Coordinates of C-alpha atoms and ligand atoms in Angstrom, one line a residue:
M1 CA 269.0 -13.2 -31.3
A2 CA 267.9 -9.6 -32.2
A3 CA 269.6 -7.0 -30.0
P4 CA 267.4 -4.7 -28.0
S5 CA 267.3 -1.3 -29.5
A6 CA 268.1 1.7 -27.3
A7 CA 265.6 3.8 -29.2
S8 CA 263.1 5.5 -27.0
A9 CA 259.8 6.9 -28.2
N10 CA 261.0 10.3 -27.0
A11 CA 264.3 11.5 -28.3
P12 CA 264.9 14.5 -26.0
S13 CA 266.7 16.5 -28.6
L14 CA 263.6 17.2 -30.8
P15 CA 262.3 20.8 -30.7
D16 CA 258.8 21.0 -29.3
P17 CA 256.0 21.4 -31.8
S18 CA 254.1 24.7 -31.7
F19 CA 250.6 25.0 -30.2
A20 CA 249.3 25.4 -33.8
A21 CA 251.1 22.2 -34.9
L22 CA 249.8 20.3 -31.9
L23 CA 246.2 21.4 -32.8
A24 CA 246.6 20.7 -36.5
G25 CA 247.5 17.1 -35.8
R26 CA 244.6 16.5 -33.4
P27 CA 241.2 16.8 -35.1
M28 CA 239.4 16.1 -31.8
L29 CA 240.6 19.5 -30.5
S30 CA 239.9 22.9 -31.8
L31 CA 240.0 26.6 -30.8
R32 CA 236.5 28.1 -31.2
E33 CA 235.7 31.6 -30.0
G34 CA 239.0 31.7 -28.2
A35 CA 238.4 28.5 -26.2
L36 CA 239.8 25.0 -26.5
H37 CA 237.1 22.4 -27.3
V38 CA 237.0 18.6 -27.2
E39 CA 234.7 17.9 -30.1
D40 CA 231.9 20.3 -29.5
V41 CA 232.4 20.9 -25.8
P42 CA 234.6 23.6 -24.3
L43 CA 237.1 22.2 -21.9
A44 CA 236.2 25.0 -19.5
R45 CA 232.7 23.6 -19.3
I46 CA 234.1 20.1 -18.5
A47 CA 236.2 21.6 -15.7
A48 CA 233.1 23.3 -14.3
V49 CA 231.1 20.1 -14.4
A50 CA 233.7 17.5 -13.3
G51 CA 236.4 19.6 -11.6
T52 CA 240.1 19.2 -12.2
P53 CA 242.1 17.2 -12.7
C54 CA 239.9 15.1 -14.9
Y55 CA 240.1 13.0 -18.1
A56 CA 238.0 14.0 -21.1
Y57 CA 237.5 11.7 -24.0
G58 CA 235.9 12.2 -27.4
A59 CA 233.5 9.4 -28.4
G60 CA 233.3 10.7 -31.9
T61 CA 237.1 10.5 -32.2
M62 CA 237.1 6.9 -30.9
Q63 CA 234.4 6.0 -33.5
A64 CA 236.2 7.8 -36.3
R65 CA 239.5 6.0 -35.4
Y66 CA 237.9 2.6 -35.3
R67 CA 236.2 3.2 -38.6
A68 CA 239.4 4.5 -40.2
L69 CA 241.3 1.4 -39.1
K70 CA 238.6 -0.9 -40.4
A71 CA 238.5 1.1 -43.7
A72 CA 242.3 0.8 -44.1
F73 CA 241.9 -3.0 -43.9
A74 CA 238.9 -3.0 -46.2
A75 CA 241.0 -1.2 -48.8
Q76 CA 243.2 -4.3 -48.7
S77 CA 240.2 -6.6 -49.0
L78 CA 240.6 -7.6 -45.4
A79 CA 238.0 -7.7 -42.6
P80 CA 239.9 -8.4 -39.4
T81 CA 238.2 -8.8 -36.0
I82 CA 239.4 -5.8 -34.1
C83 CA 239.7 -6.8 -30.5
Y84 CA 240.1 -3.5 -28.6
A85 CA 242.8 -3.9 -25.9
L86 CA 241.0 -2.9 -22.7
K87 CA 244.3 -2.3 -20.9
A88 CA 244.6 1.0 -22.7
N89 CA 241.4 2.4 -21.3
D90 CA 239.0 0.1 -19.5
N91 CA 236.2 2.6 -18.7
L92 CA 232.9 0.8 -19.4
A93 CA 231.7 3.6 -21.5
V94 CA 234.8 3.6 -23.6
V95 CA 234.6 -0.2 -24.1
A96 CA 230.9 0.1 -24.9
T97 CA 231.7 2.8 -27.6
F98 CA 233.9 0.2 -29.4
A99 CA 231.5 -2.6 -28.7
R100 CA 228.8 -0.6 -30.5
E101 CA 231.1 -0.4 -33.5
G102 CA 231.3 -4.2 -33.5
A103 CA 234.7 -4.5 -31.8
G104 CA 235.8 -7.5 -29.9
A105 CA 238.1 -7.2 -26.8
D106 CA 241.6 -8.2 -25.8
T107 CA 241.6 -8.8 -22.1
V108 CA 244.3 -9.7 -19.6
S109 CA 242.4 -10.5 -16.4
E110 CA 239.1 -11.7 -15.1
G111 CA 238.2 -8.1 -14.3
D112 CA 238.9 -7.1 -17.9
I113 CA 236.7 -10.0 -19.2
R114 CA 233.9 -9.0 -16.8
R115 CA 234.2 -5.4 -18.1
A116 CA 234.1 -6.5 -21.7
L117 CA 231.0 -8.6 -21.2
A118 CA 229.3 -5.8 -19.2
A119 CA 230.1 -3.3 -22.0
G120 CA 228.3 -5.6 -24.5
V121 CA 231.2 -7.4 -26.2
P122 CA 230.0 -10.9 -27.2
A123 CA 232.1 -13.6 -25.5
D124 CA 233.0 -15.1 -28.8
R125 CA 234.8 -11.9 -29.7
I126 CA 236.9 -11.8 -26.5
V127 CA 240.5 -13.0 -26.4
F128 CA 242.3 -13.6 -23.1
S129 CA 246.0 -12.7 -23.1
G130 CA 248.7 -12.4 -20.4
V131 CA 251.7 -14.3 -19.0
G132 CA 250.3 -15.2 -15.6
K133 CA 246.6 -16.2 -15.9
T134 CA 245.5 -17.9 -12.6
E135 CA 243.6 -21.1 -12.4
R136 CA 240.6 -19.2 -11.3
E137 CA 240.8 -16.8 -14.3
I138 CA 241.2 -19.7 -16.8
R139 CA 238.2 -21.4 -15.3
Y140 CA 236.2 -18.2 -15.5
A141 CA 237.3 -17.7 -19.2
L142 CA 236.2 -21.2 -20.1
S143 CA 232.9 -20.9 -18.2
V144 CA 231.9 -17.8 -20.2
G145 CA 232.9 -19.3 -23.6
L146 CA 235.6 -16.8 -24.7
R147 CA 236.8 -16.8 -28.3
Q148 CA 240.3 -17.9 -27.4
I149 CA 243.0 -18.1 -24.7
N150 CA 246.3 -16.8 -25.9
V151 CA 248.8 -19.1 -24.2
E152 CA 252.2 -17.8 -23.4
S153 CA 254.2 -20.9 -22.4
A154 CA 254.4 -24.7 -22.4
E155 CA 253.7 -24.6 -18.7
E156 CA 250.6 -22.5 -19.2
L157 CA 249.4 -24.7 -22.0
A158 CA 249.6 -27.7 -19.6
M159 CA 247.7 -25.8 -17.0
V160 CA 244.9 -24.7 -19.4
G161 CA 244.7 -28.3 -20.8
A162 CA 244.3 -29.8 -17.3
I163 CA 241.7 -27.3 -16.2
A164 CA 239.6 -27.7 -19.3
Q165 CA 239.9 -31.5 -19.1
A166 CA 238.8 -31.5 -15.5
L167 CA 235.8 -29.4 -16.6
G168 CA 235.1 -31.8 -19.5
R169 CA 235.7 -29.0 -22.0
R170 CA 238.1 -28.2 -24.8
A171 CA 239.8 -24.9 -24.3
P172 CA 240.2 -22.9 -27.5
V173 CA 243.9 -21.9 -27.4
A174 CA 246.2 -19.8 -29.6
L175 CA 249.9 -20.1 -29.1
R176 CA 251.6 -16.7 -28.6
V177 CA 255.0 -17.0 -30.2
N178 CA 257.9 -14.8 -29.6
P179 CA 259.4 -13.8 -33.0
D180 CA 262.6 -12.4 -31.5
V181 CA 262.1 -9.1 -33.3
D182 CA 263.1 -5.7 -31.9
A183 CA 260.0 -3.5 -32.0
R184 CA 262.3 -0.4 -31.7
T185 CA 260.2 1.1 -28.9
H186 CA 260.9 2.0 -25.3
A187 CA 262.6 -0.9 -23.4
K188 CA 259.8 -1.1 -20.9
I189 CA 257.2 -1.8 -23.5
T190 CA 259.0 -4.0 -26.0
T191 CA 257.9 -7.6 -25.8
G192 CA 259.0 -9.6 -28.9
L193 CA 262.6 -10.4 -27.9
T194 CA 263.7 -13.7 -26.5
E195 CA 265.0 -11.8 -23.4
N196 CA 261.4 -10.6 -22.7
K197 CA 259.1 -12.7 -20.6
F198 CA 256.5 -13.1 -23.4
G199 CA 255.5 -15.9 -25.7
I200 CA 256.8 -19.2 -26.9
S201 CA 259.9 -19.7 -29.0
M202 CA 259.1 -20.3 -32.6
T203 CA 261.1 -23.5 -32.6
V204 CA 259.1 -25.0 -29.7
A205 CA 255.7 -24.0 -31.1
P206 CA 255.3 -27.0 -33.5
A207 CA 255.8 -29.5 -30.7
L208 CA 253.2 -27.7 -28.6
A209 CA 250.8 -27.8 -31.5
D210 CA 251.3 -31.5 -31.7
L211 CA 250.6 -31.7 -28.0
C212 CA 247.3 -29.9 -28.5
R213 CA 246.2 -32.4 -31.1
D214 CA 246.7 -35.2 -28.7
H215 CA 245.1 -33.5 -25.7
P216 CA 241.4 -34.0 -24.9
G217 CA 241.3 -30.6 -23.2
L218 CA 242.9 -28.5 -25.9
D219 CA 241.7 -27.1 -29.2
L220 CA 244.4 -25.2 -31.1
V221 CA 242.6 -22.5 -32.9
G222 CA 245.4 -20.1 -33.9
L223 CA 248.7 -18.4 -33.5
T224 CA 249.3 -15.0 -32.0
V225 CA 252.1 -12.5 -31.8
H226 CA 252.5 -9.1 -30.1
I227 CA 255.9 -7.4 -30.5
G228 CA 255.5 -4.3 -28.3
S229 CA 253.6 -1.1 -27.8
Q230 CA 254.0 2.4 -29.2
V231 CA 255.6 0.9 -32.3
G232 CA 256.7 3.7 -34.6
H233 CA 258.6 1.8 -37.3
L234 CA 256.6 -0.7 -39.3
E235 CA 259.4 -3.0 -40.5
P236 CA 259.5 -5.0 -37.3
Y237 CA 255.8 -5.8 -37.9
R238 CA 256.7 -7.1 -41.4
D239 CA 259.5 -9.3 -39.9
A240 CA 257.3 -10.7 -37.1
F241 CA 254.2 -11.3 -39.3
E242 CA 256.4 -13.1 -41.9
R243 CA 257.7 -15.4 -39.3
L244 CA 254.2 -16.0 -38.0
A245 CA 253.0 -16.7 -41.5
A246 CA 255.8 -19.2 -42.1
L247 CA 254.9 -21.0 -38.9
A248 CA 251.2 -21.0 -39.7
R249 CA 251.9 -22.6 -43.1
E250 CA 254.0 -25.2 -41.4
L251 CA 251.3 -26.1 -38.9
L252 CA 248.6 -26.1 -41.6
A253 CA 250.7 -28.4 -43.7
A254 CA 251.1 -30.7 -40.7
G255 CA 247.3 -30.8 -40.5
H256 CA 246.7 -28.6 -37.6
P257 CA 243.2 -27.0 -37.9
I258 CA 244.2 -23.5 -37.0
R259 CA 241.6 -20.9 -38.0
A260 CA 243.1 -17.5 -37.1
V261 CA 246.2 -15.4 -36.7
D262 CA 246.0 -12.7 -34.0
L263 CA 248.6 -10.0 -34.7
G264 CA 248.4 -8.3 -31.3
G265 CA 248.4 -4.5 -31.0
G266 CA 251.1 -1.9 -30.6
L267 CA 250.7 0.5 -33.5
G268 CA 252.0 3.8 -32.2
I269 CA 250.6 7.3 -32.3
P270 CA 252.6 10.6 -32.7
Y271 CA 252.9 12.2 -29.3
R272 CA 255.4 14.7 -30.5
D273 CA 256.7 14.6 -34.1
E274 CA 258.8 11.5 -33.8
D275 CA 260.3 10.0 -36.9
G276 CA 259.1 6.7 -38.3
S277 CA 255.6 5.7 -39.4
R278 CA 252.4 5.0 -37.5
D279 CA 250.3 5.0 -40.7
H280 CA 247.5 2.6 -40.4
H281 CA 247.2 2.2 -44.2
A282 CA 250.8 1.1 -44.4
Y283 CA 250.2 -1.2 -41.4
A284 CA 247.2 -2.8 -43.2
A285 CA 249.3 -3.3 -46.3
I286 CA 252.0 -5.1 -44.3
V287 CA 249.3 -7.4 -42.8
K288 CA 248.0 -8.1 -46.3
D289 CA 251.5 -8.8 -47.7
T290 CA 252.4 -11.1 -44.9
V291 CA 249.4 -13.0 -43.6
G292 CA 246.7 -12.0 -46.1
G293 CA 247.2 -15.0 -48.3
L294 CA 246.9 -17.7 -45.5
G295 CA 243.1 -17.9 -45.8
L296 CA 242.9 -17.5 -42.0
E297 CA 240.8 -15.1 -40.0
I298 CA 242.8 -12.1 -38.8
L299 CA 242.5 -10.7 -35.3
L300 CA 244.0 -7.4 -34.1
E301 CA 244.5 -6.1 -30.6
P302 CA 244.9 -2.3 -30.9
G303 CA 244.6 -0.2 -27.8
R304 CA 246.6 3.0 -27.9
W305 CA 246.0 3.8 -31.6
L306 CA 242.2 3.7 -31.0
V307 CA 242.0 5.7 -27.7
G308 CA 245.3 7.6 -27.1
P309 CA 244.5 10.6 -29.3
A310 CA 240.9 10.6 -28.1
G311 CA 241.7 11.8 -24.6
V312 CA 243.2 14.7 -22.6
L313 CA 244.0 15.2 -19.0
L314 CA 242.6 18.5 -18.0
A315 CA 244.4 20.3 -15.1
R316 CA 244.4 23.6 -13.4
V317 CA 247.5 25.7 -12.5
V318 CA 247.8 25.8 -8.7
L319 CA 250.6 28.3 -8.7
V320 CA 253.7 29.3 -10.6
K321 CA 256.9 29.2 -8.6
T322 CA 259.8 31.3 -9.7
G323 CA 262.8 29.2 -8.7
E324 CA 266.4 30.4 -8.7
A325 CA 267.1 28.8 -12.0
R326 CA 263.7 27.8 -13.4
R327 CA 260.0 28.6 -13.6
F328 CA 257.9 25.9 -12.2
V329 CA 254.2 25.6 -13.2
V330 CA 252.6 23.5 -10.5
L331 CA 249.4 21.7 -11.7
D332 CA 246.6 20.1 -9.7
A333 CA 247.3 16.9 -11.7
A334 CA 250.3 14.7 -10.7
M335 CA 252.2 11.6 -11.5
N336 CA 249.4 9.6 -9.8
D337 CA 247.0 10.8 -12.4
L338 CA 249.2 10.3 -15.5
I339 CA 252.4 8.3 -14.8
R340 CA 253.7 8.0 -18.3
P341 CA 256.2 10.9 -18.1
S342 CA 257.6 9.6 -14.8
L343 CA 257.7 6.0 -15.9
Y344 CA 258.8 6.2 -19.5
D345 CA 260.0 9.8 -19.8
A346 CA 257.1 10.1 -22.1
W347 CA 256.4 13.4 -23.8
H348 CA 252.8 14.7 -23.9
G349 CA 251.8 17.8 -25.7
M350 CA 250.3 20.5 -23.5
L351 CA 247.9 23.3 -24.6
P352 CA 246.4 26.2 -22.6
V353 CA 242.6 26.1 -22.7
D354 CA 242.4 29.9 -23.1
G355 CA 243.0 30.6 -26.8
A356 CA 244.5 34.0 -26.0
L357 CA 247.4 32.2 -24.4
H358 CA 248.2 30.5 -27.7
A359 CA 249.4 33.7 -29.2
A360 CA 251.2 35.0 -26.1
P361 CA 255.0 35.2 -25.7
L362 CA 256.7 31.9 -24.6
S363 CA 259.4 31.1 -22.2
P364 CA 260.6 27.7 -20.8
A365 CA 259.0 26.2 -17.7
D366 CA 259.1 22.9 -15.9
V367 CA 255.5 21.6 -15.4
V368 CA 255.2 19.6 -12.2
G369 CA 252.6 18.1 -9.9
P370 CA 252.2 18.5 -6.2
V371 CA 253.5 15.1 -5.2
C372 CA 256.7 15.0 -3.0
E373 CA 258.9 13.3 -5.6
S374 CA 261.1 15.0 -8.1
G375 CA 259.8 12.4 -10.6
D376 CA 256.5 14.1 -10.4
T377 CA 257.4 16.2 -13.4
F378 CA 255.3 16.2 -16.6
T379 CA 257.9 18.1 -18.7
K380 CA 261.0 20.2 -18.3
G381 CA 261.9 23.3 -20.2
R382 CA 258.7 23.4 -22.2
L383 CA 258.0 26.7 -24.0
L384 CA 254.8 28.0 -22.4
P385 CA 253.1 31.4 -22.1
A386 CA 252.9 33.2 -18.7
L387 CA 250.4 30.9 -17.1
R388 CA 248.7 32.1 -13.9
P389 CA 247.1 30.3 -11.0
G390 CA 243.6 29.1 -12.1
D391 CA 244.5 28.7 -15.8
L392 CA 243.5 25.4 -17.4
V393 CA 245.8 23.3 -19.4
A394 CA 245.2 20.1 -21.4
L395 CA 247.8 17.3 -21.5
L396 CA 247.3 15.7 -24.8
D397 CA 247.0 12.1 -26.0
A398 CA 246.2 10.9 -22.6
G399 CA 243.3 8.6 -23.7
A400 CA 245.4 5.5 -23.5
Y401 CA 247.4 4.3 -20.4
G402 CA 246.3 7.4 -18.5
A403 CA 243.4 6.8 -16.2
V404 CA 244.0 3.1 -16.1
M405 CA 247.4 3.5 -14.7
A406 CA 246.4 6.1 -12.1
S407 CA 246.6 5.6 -8.4
S408 CA 245.5 7.4 -5.3
Y409 CA 249.0 7.9 -4.1
N410 CA 249.2 10.7 -1.5
T411 CA 245.4 10.1 -0.8
R412 CA 244.7 11.9 -4.0
P413 CA 241.3 10.9 -5.4
L414 CA 241.3 9.2 -8.8
A415 CA 240.6 11.8 -11.5
P416 CA 237.1 11.6 -12.8
E417 CA 236.5 10.7 -16.5
V418 CA 234.1 12.5 -18.8
L419 CA 232.9 11.3 -22.2
V420 CA 232.0 13.9 -24.8
H421 CA 229.7 13.0 -27.7
G422 CA 229.1 15.8 -30.1
S423 CA 227.9 18.6 -27.8
R424 CA 226.9 16.4 -24.9
L425 CA 229.0 15.5 -21.9
D426 CA 228.6 12.7 -19.4
V427 CA 230.7 11.9 -16.3
I428 CA 231.5 8.3 -16.9
R429 CA 233.5 7.7 -13.7
P430 CA 233.0 10.3 -10.9
R431 CA 235.7 11.4 -8.6
P432 CA 235.6 9.3 -5.4
T433 CA 234.7 11.3 -2.2
Y434 CA 237.2 11.3 0.7
A435 CA 234.6 9.4 2.7
E436 CA 234.6 6.6 0.0
M437 CA 238.3 6.5 0.0
L438 CA 238.7 6.2 3.7
A439 CA 235.9 3.7 3.9
Q440 CA 238.0 1.3 1.8
D441 CA 240.3 0.7 4.8
H442 CA 239.3 -1.2 7.9
L443 CA 240.8 -0.8 11.3
P444 CA 241.3 -4.1 13.1
S445 CA 239.4 -4.1 16.4
W446 CA 242.6 -3.8 18.4
L447 CA 243.3 -0.5 16.7
A448 CA 239.7 0.8 16.8
P449 CA 239.4 4.0 18.8
P450 CA 238.1 3.2 22.3
P451 CA 234.4 4.0 22.9
A452 CA 233.9 7.5 24.2
S453 CA 233.0 6.3 27.7
A454 CA 236.3 4.5 28.1
T455 CA 238.3 7.6 27.4
G456 CA 236.9 9.7 30.2
Ligands
LLP1 N1 248.0 -7.0 -27.0 C1 248.9 -7.4 -26.1 C2 249.2 -8.8 -25.9 C3 249.6 -6.4 -25.3 O1 250.5 -6.7 -24.4 C4 249.3 -5.0 -25.5 C5 249.9 -4.0 -24.7 C6 248.3 -4.7 -26.5 C7 247.7 -5.7 -27.2 C8 247.9 -3.3 -26.8 O2 249.0 -2.5 -27.2 P1 248.7 -1.1 -27.8 O3 248.0 -1.2 -29.1 O4 247.9 -0.3 -26.8 O5 250.1 -0.5 -28.0 N2 251.7 1.4 -20.3 C9 252.5 1.5 -21.6 C10 252.0 0.5 -22.6 C11 251.9 -0.9 -22.2 C12 251.4 -1.8 -23.3 C13 251.3 -3.2 -22.8 N3 250.7 -4.2 -23.7 C14 252.5 2.9 -22.0 O6 251.9 3.8 -21.3 O7 253.1 3.3 -23.0

């Protein structure tokens, strides 16, 4: 068994990249006339329209990334079906941006499937993943005619088979195998080790394939693998895809009519200047080398790579507190808006929106939110200029696993989301009002306030 790697995506010893380096690596962002822009829209204008904190996404950046990924595969003479992983950012407008490019969708719940369909993704380009699909969800997936259900265990295969049989259908299933490969990413987002809850052991898969052949409710259409997320070293992909290819050959030789291999997602992005490689051309070359010769359709499930760099979390400085030992910059954004730093010790770049501050002298600061937990810290000891209350800052690479993981902890409204397209700006999810938030709760009658007449 492969041993889990201790490697985290964020080695704390790296020096922070300069503002200029952060900008240079992010074509979506630019300083124009002294103001930070997302594509052609100044972030200050976004703050004026949507308020802060808010998420701002660049549609042109998403389109460019989708096209770049497609082109990297075309250069290898491959035309994979790119099933955008909705879990990274499920806003309908974001999903629709990819749907317009021809993307399919990787979904993990009935809600995800409904979103993908509502955004215009054809059902036959939607895959359904996840370790705990409920009976209701499986039934729903079959009723809308999804492309395939990625099955995670023998138990789930039996469940899907029984449900499909009862409905008089054959469920298109792909077996998700666990290749026992260490993706060398953060322990909380690695998935391809036997100790992880995901997938079917490679040794058991052939027997399950035989079971599908004999089952009236099952149609084995493919194999799938997903080794983890924020993968920053490509060799684990080569290992995993080689093992998948070997299994596919074995099943094809045994007469199983599999049509596709689904290679999952996980390709990382540079948040800082981590070592390793997240190069999509090299990734495409590995896919070509390993599964390109099988003659099977290839599916991919990228999330973060497509949307992560296409979003920022825009926040305003509430106050700057001079502590005894440190300077605390308190933002109006908090861990409930972007939980990655608290949950994974994730590092996100941070840029002042006022270009004049990019050239100002720097000193270390801890950047925190207003929530009453010490974990509500975006970064410690970050070199920043003398920020003042009211200044705007952008937390970078927040397009993936940002808004989707937000909560209304502390009765803080979910941050709104804005989509920029060239020079236009649309609010694609408004900030809920307090009235809307309070209206979600219902007081049982025995707790309802007594009528005014009874109180006198
Ligand atoms: N396919 C499957 C089966 C997955 O489990 C995932 C992610 C993806 C595709 C998309 O992976 P991506 O290309 O986005 O890496 N919340 C964490 C990431 C969790 C990823 C879970 N699965 C974070 O903020 O880093």
